[in-house]
């Protein structure tokens, strides 16, 4: 799950200078980590719904899920049908 998620993030968000191996599971998605912004957050919501069938319904869920790649993977696993 983590590797697939990293690959999708790199591809969908056009992270051209980043490889899967460079992203640790605890790498923050925003700020000092991958340096994503609020527009990227919207793209991640769409990416998660399209690829995993999981909806991020509100900001509280988003804050929890978007802490790191690992937290996003855990969020998806818990909510997949």
PDB file of C-alpha atoms in Angstrom:
ATOM      1  CA  UNK A   1       0.000   0.000   0.000  1.00  0.00           C
ATOM      2  CA  UNK A   2       2.728   2.491   0.939  1.00  0.00           C
ATOM      3  CA  UNK A   3       4.711   2.003  -2.272  1.00  0.00           C
ATOM      4  CA  UNK A   4       1.630   2.252  -4.489  1.00  0.00           C
ATOM      5  CA  UNK A   5       0.530   5.394  -2.661  1.00  0.00           C
ATOM      6  CA  UNK A   6       3.983   6.966  -3.052  1.00  0.00           C
ATOM      7  CA  UNK A   7       3.988   6.141  -6.774  1.00  0.00           C
ATOM      8  CA  UNK A   8       0.545   7.711  -7.205  1.00  0.00           C
ATOM      9  CA  UNK A   9       1.536  10.849  -5.298  1.00  0.00           C
ATOM     10  CA  UNK A  10       4.667  11.274  -7.416  1.00  0.00           C
ATOM     11  CA  UNK A  11       2.777  10.717 -10.662  1.00  0.00           C
ATOM     12  CA  UNK A  12      -0.425  12.641  -9.926  1.00  0.00           C
ATOM     13  CA  UNK A  13       1.242  15.608  -8.218  1.00  0.00           C
ATOM     14  CA  UNK A  14       4.116  15.802 -10.719  1.00  0.00           C
ATOM     15  CA  UNK A  15       6.831  15.453  -8.081  1.00  0.00           C
ATOM     16  CA  UNK A  16       9.574  15.241 -10.708  1.00  0.00           C
ATOM     17  CA  UNK A  17      12.577  15.466  -8.377  1.00  0.00           C
ATOM     18  CA  UNK A  18      11.349  12.807  -5.938  1.00  0.00           C
ATOM     19  CA  UNK A  19      11.625   9.009  -6.047  1.00  0.00           C
ATOM     20  CA  UNK A  20       9.685   6.387  -4.102  1.00  0.00           C
ATOM     21  CA  UNK A  21      12.846   5.484  -2.169  1.00  0.00           C
ATOM     22  CA  UNK A  22      13.293   9.081  -1.011  1.00  0.00           C
ATOM     23  CA  UNK A  23       9.867   9.215   0.620  1.00  0.00           C
ATOM     24  CA  UNK A  24       9.794   7.640   4.075  1.00  0.00           C
ATOM     25  CA  UNK A  25       6.468   6.494   5.504  1.00  0.00           C
ATOM     26  CA  UNK A  26       6.714   9.231   8.149  1.00  0.00           C
ATOM     27  CA  UNK A  27       7.619  11.982   5.660  1.00  0.00           C
ATOM     28  CA  UNK A  28       5.193  14.880   6.167  1.00  0.00           C
ATOM     29  CA  UNK A  29       3.124  15.602   3.076  1.00  0.00           C
ATOM     30  CA  UNK A  30       3.109  19.346   3.711  1.00  0.00           C
ATOM     31  CA  UNK A  31       5.659  21.875   4.954  1.00  0.00           C
ATOM     32  CA  UNK A  32       9.198  20.563   5.418  1.00  0.00           C
ATOM     33  CA  UNK A  33       8.341  17.123   4.028  1.00  0.00           C
ATOM     34  CA  UNK A  34       7.182  16.933   0.430  1.00  0.00           C
ATOM     35  CA  UNK A  35       6.316  20.631   0.440  1.00  0.00           C
ATOM     36  CA  UNK A  36       2.776  20.168  -0.836  1.00  0.00           C
ATOM     37  CA  UNK A  37       0.205  22.970  -0.679  1.00  0.00           C
ATOM     38  CA  UNK A  38      -3.576  23.344  -0.421  1.00  0.00           C
ATOM     39  CA  UNK A  39      -4.116  22.714  -4.141  1.00  0.00           C
ATOM     40  CA  UNK A  40      -2.202  19.456  -3.774  1.00  0.00           C
ATOM     41  CA  UNK A  41      -4.517  18.538  -0.883  1.00  0.00           C
ATOM     42  CA  UNK A  42      -7.505  18.776  -3.220  1.00  0.00           C
ATOM     43  CA  UNK A  43      -5.707  16.563  -5.740  1.00  0.00           C
ATOM     44  CA  UNK A  44      -4.938  14.013  -3.011  1.00  0.00           C
ATOM     45  CA  UNK A  45      -8.633  13.871  -2.038  1.00  0.00           C
ATOM     46  CA  UNK A  46      -9.511  13.073  -5.671  1.00  0.00           C
ATOM     47  CA  UNK A  47      -6.601  10.611  -6.001  1.00  0.00           C
ATOM     48  CA  UNK A  48      -7.667   8.683  -2.888  1.00  0.00           C
ATOM     49  CA  UNK A  49     -11.296   8.490  -3.978  1.00  0.00           C
ATOM     50  CA  UNK A  50     -10.470   7.520  -7.576  1.00  0.00           C
ATOM     51  CA  UNK A  51      -7.805   4.913  -6.808  1.00  0.00           C
ATOM     52  CA  UNK A  52      -8.959   3.473  -3.492  1.00  0.00           C
ATOM     53  CA  UNK A  53     -12.692   4.247  -3.314  1.00  0.00           C
ATOM     54  CA  UNK A  54     -12.236   6.130  -0.041  1.00  0.00           C
ATOM     55  CA  UNK A  55     -13.754   9.552   0.627  1.00  0.00           C
ATOM     56  CA  UNK A  56     -12.147  12.203   2.801  1.00  0.00           C
ATOM     57  CA  UNK A  57     -15.312  13.909   3.975  1.00  0.00           C
ATOM     58  CA  UNK A  58     -14.145  16.884   6.012  1.00  0.00           C
ATOM     59  CA  UNK A  59     -11.171  18.882   7.246  1.00  0.00           C
ATOM     60  CA  UNK A  60     -10.813  16.855  10.444  1.00  0.00           C
ATOM     61  CA  UNK A  61     -10.426  13.639   8.460  1.00  0.00           C
ATOM     62  CA  UNK A  62      -8.043  15.420   6.118  1.00  0.00           C
ATOM     63  CA  UNK A  63      -5.849  16.699   8.948  1.00  0.00           C
ATOM     64  CA  UNK A  64      -5.526  13.195  10.341  1.00  0.00           C
ATOM     65  CA  UNK A  65      -4.940  11.532   6.978  1.00  0.00           C
ATOM     66  CA  UNK A  66      -2.571  14.142   5.544  1.00  0.00           C
ATOM     67  CA  UNK A  67       0.048  14.058   8.302  1.00  0.00           C
ATOM     68  CA  UNK A  68       2.312  11.691   6.352  1.00  0.00           C
ATOM     69  CA  UNK A  69       2.334   8.968   3.712  1.00  0.00           C
ATOM     70  CA  UNK A  70       1.958   6.402   6.497  1.00  0.00           C
ATOM     71  CA  UNK A  71      -1.036   8.136   8.061  1.00  0.00           C
ATOM     72  CA  UNK A  72      -2.684   8.448   4.646  1.00  0.00           C
ATOM     73  CA  UNK A  73      -2.105   4.738   3.971  1.00  0.00           C
ATOM     74  CA  UNK A  74      -3.561   3.848   7.395  1.00  0.00           C
ATOM     75  CA  UNK A  75      -6.579   6.083   6.755  1.00  0.00           C
ATOM     76  CA  UNK A  76      -7.221   4.350   3.419  1.00  0.00           C
ATOM     77  CA  UNK A  77      -6.811   0.831   4.868  1.00  0.00           C
ATOM     78  CA  UNK A  78      -9.288   1.508   7.678  1.00  0.00           C
ATOM     79  CA  UNK A  79     -11.951   2.813   5.305  1.00  0.00           C
ATOM     80  CA  UNK A  80     -11.671   0.519   2.313  1.00  0.00           C
ATOM     81  CA  UNK A  81     -14.674  -1.717   1.809  1.00  0.00           C
TER      82      UNK A  81
END
